[in-house]
mmCIF file of C-alpha atoms in Angstrom:
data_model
loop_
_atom_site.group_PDB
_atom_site.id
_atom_site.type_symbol
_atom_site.label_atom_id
_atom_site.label_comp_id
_atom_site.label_asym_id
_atom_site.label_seq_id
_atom_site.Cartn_x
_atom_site.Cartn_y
_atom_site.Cartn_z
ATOM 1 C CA UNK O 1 96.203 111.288 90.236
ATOM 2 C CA UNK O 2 97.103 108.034 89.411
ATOM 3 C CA UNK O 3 97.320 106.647 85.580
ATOM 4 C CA UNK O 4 93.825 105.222 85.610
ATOM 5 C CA UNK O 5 92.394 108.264 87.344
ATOM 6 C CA UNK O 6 94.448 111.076 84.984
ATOM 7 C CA UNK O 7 93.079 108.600 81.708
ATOM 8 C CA UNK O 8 89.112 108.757 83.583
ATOM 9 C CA UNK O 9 89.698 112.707 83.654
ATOM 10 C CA UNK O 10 91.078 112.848 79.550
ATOM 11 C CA UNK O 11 88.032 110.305 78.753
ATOM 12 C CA UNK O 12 85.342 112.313 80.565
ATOM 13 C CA UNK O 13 86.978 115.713 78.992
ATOM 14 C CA UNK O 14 87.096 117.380 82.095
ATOM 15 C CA UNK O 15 88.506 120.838 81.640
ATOM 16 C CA UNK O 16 90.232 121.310 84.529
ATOM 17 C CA UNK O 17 92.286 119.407 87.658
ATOM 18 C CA UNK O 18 93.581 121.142 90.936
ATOM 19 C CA UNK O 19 95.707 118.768 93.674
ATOM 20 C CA UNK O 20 97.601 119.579 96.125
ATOM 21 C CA UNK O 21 100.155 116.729 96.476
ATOM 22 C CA UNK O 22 102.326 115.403 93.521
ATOM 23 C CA UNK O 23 102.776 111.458 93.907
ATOM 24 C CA UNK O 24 106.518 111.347 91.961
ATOM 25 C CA UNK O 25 105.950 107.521 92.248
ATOM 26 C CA UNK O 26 102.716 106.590 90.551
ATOM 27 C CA UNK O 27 101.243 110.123 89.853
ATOM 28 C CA UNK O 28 100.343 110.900 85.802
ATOM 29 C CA UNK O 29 99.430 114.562 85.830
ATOM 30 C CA UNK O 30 103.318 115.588 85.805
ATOM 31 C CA UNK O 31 104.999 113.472 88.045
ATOM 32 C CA UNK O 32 106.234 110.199 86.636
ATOM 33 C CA UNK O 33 103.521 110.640 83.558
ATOM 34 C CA UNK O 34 101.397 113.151 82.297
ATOM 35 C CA UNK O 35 98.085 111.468 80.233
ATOM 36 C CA UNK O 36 96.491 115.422 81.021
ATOM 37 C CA UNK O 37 98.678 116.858 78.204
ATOM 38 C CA UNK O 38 99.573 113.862 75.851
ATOM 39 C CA UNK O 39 99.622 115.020 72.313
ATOM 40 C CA UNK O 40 98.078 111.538 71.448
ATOM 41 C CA UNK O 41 95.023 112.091 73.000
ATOM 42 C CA UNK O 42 92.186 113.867 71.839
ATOM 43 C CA UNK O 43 91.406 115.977 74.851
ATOM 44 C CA UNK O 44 94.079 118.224 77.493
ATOM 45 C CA UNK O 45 92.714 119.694 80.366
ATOM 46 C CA UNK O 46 94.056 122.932 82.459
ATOM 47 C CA UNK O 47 96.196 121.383 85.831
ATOM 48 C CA UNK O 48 96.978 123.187 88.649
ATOM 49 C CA UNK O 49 99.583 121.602 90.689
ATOM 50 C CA UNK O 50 100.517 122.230 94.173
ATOM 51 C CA UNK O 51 97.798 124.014 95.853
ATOM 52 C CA UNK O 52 98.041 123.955 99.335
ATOM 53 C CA UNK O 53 100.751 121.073 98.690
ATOM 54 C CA UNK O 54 102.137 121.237 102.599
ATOM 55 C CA UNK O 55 98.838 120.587 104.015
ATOM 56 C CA UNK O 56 97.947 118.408 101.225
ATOM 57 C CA UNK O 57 101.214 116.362 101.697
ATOM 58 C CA UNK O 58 100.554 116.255 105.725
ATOM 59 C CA UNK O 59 97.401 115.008 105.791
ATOM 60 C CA UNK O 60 98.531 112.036 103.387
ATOM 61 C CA UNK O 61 101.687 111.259 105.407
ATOM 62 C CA UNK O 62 98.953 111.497 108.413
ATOM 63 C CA UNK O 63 96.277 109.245 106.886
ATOM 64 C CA UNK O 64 98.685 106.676 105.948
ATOM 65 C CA UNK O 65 100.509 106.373 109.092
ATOM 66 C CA UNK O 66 97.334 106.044 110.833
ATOM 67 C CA UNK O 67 96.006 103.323 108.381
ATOM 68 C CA UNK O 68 99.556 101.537 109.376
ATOM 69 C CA UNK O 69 98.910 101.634 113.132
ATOM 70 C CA UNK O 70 95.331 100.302 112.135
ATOM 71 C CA UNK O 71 93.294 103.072 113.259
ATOM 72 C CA UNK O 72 91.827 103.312 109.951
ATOM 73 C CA UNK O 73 90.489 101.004 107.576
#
C-alpha cells in the first residue's frame, strides 16, 4: 500500500495486511517505507507480503496497460 493507505491501516489498528504485489516505488509496508512496523507509532500490525505476487504483479502490469490504451477508465 501506499504511505497514506499503510498510515489509514496503523490509525484504524488493523491487525493484519496480506498483498500480493510489492510497489518498490511508492509502497510503505516494506518496500521504500514501512509505517506497519514503525517503532514511533502506537500500533504494528502482522504483514504478509507476496501472496500470490506473480498473479498479483500480472494483473497490475495488465490493468495498467489497458488503462494506457484507454480501454479503461
Amino acid at each position: 500500500p501506499c504511505a497514506m493507505c499503510a498510515g489509514g491501516l496503523v490509525l484504524a489498528r488493523v491487525d493484519a495486511l496480506v498483498y500480493g504485489a510489492a510497489d518498490p516505488k511508492a509502497g510503505f509496508a516494506g518496500s521504500l517505507g514501512d509505517l506497519t512496523r514503525d517503532p514511533r507509532l502506537n500500533h504494528r500490525l502482522e504483514v504478509v507480503a507476496g501472496v500470490r505476487a506473480e498473479e498479483s504483479s500480472a494483473l497490475l502490469k495488465e490493468f495498467f496497460a489497458a488503462r494506457r490504451r484507454g480501454a479503461v477508465t
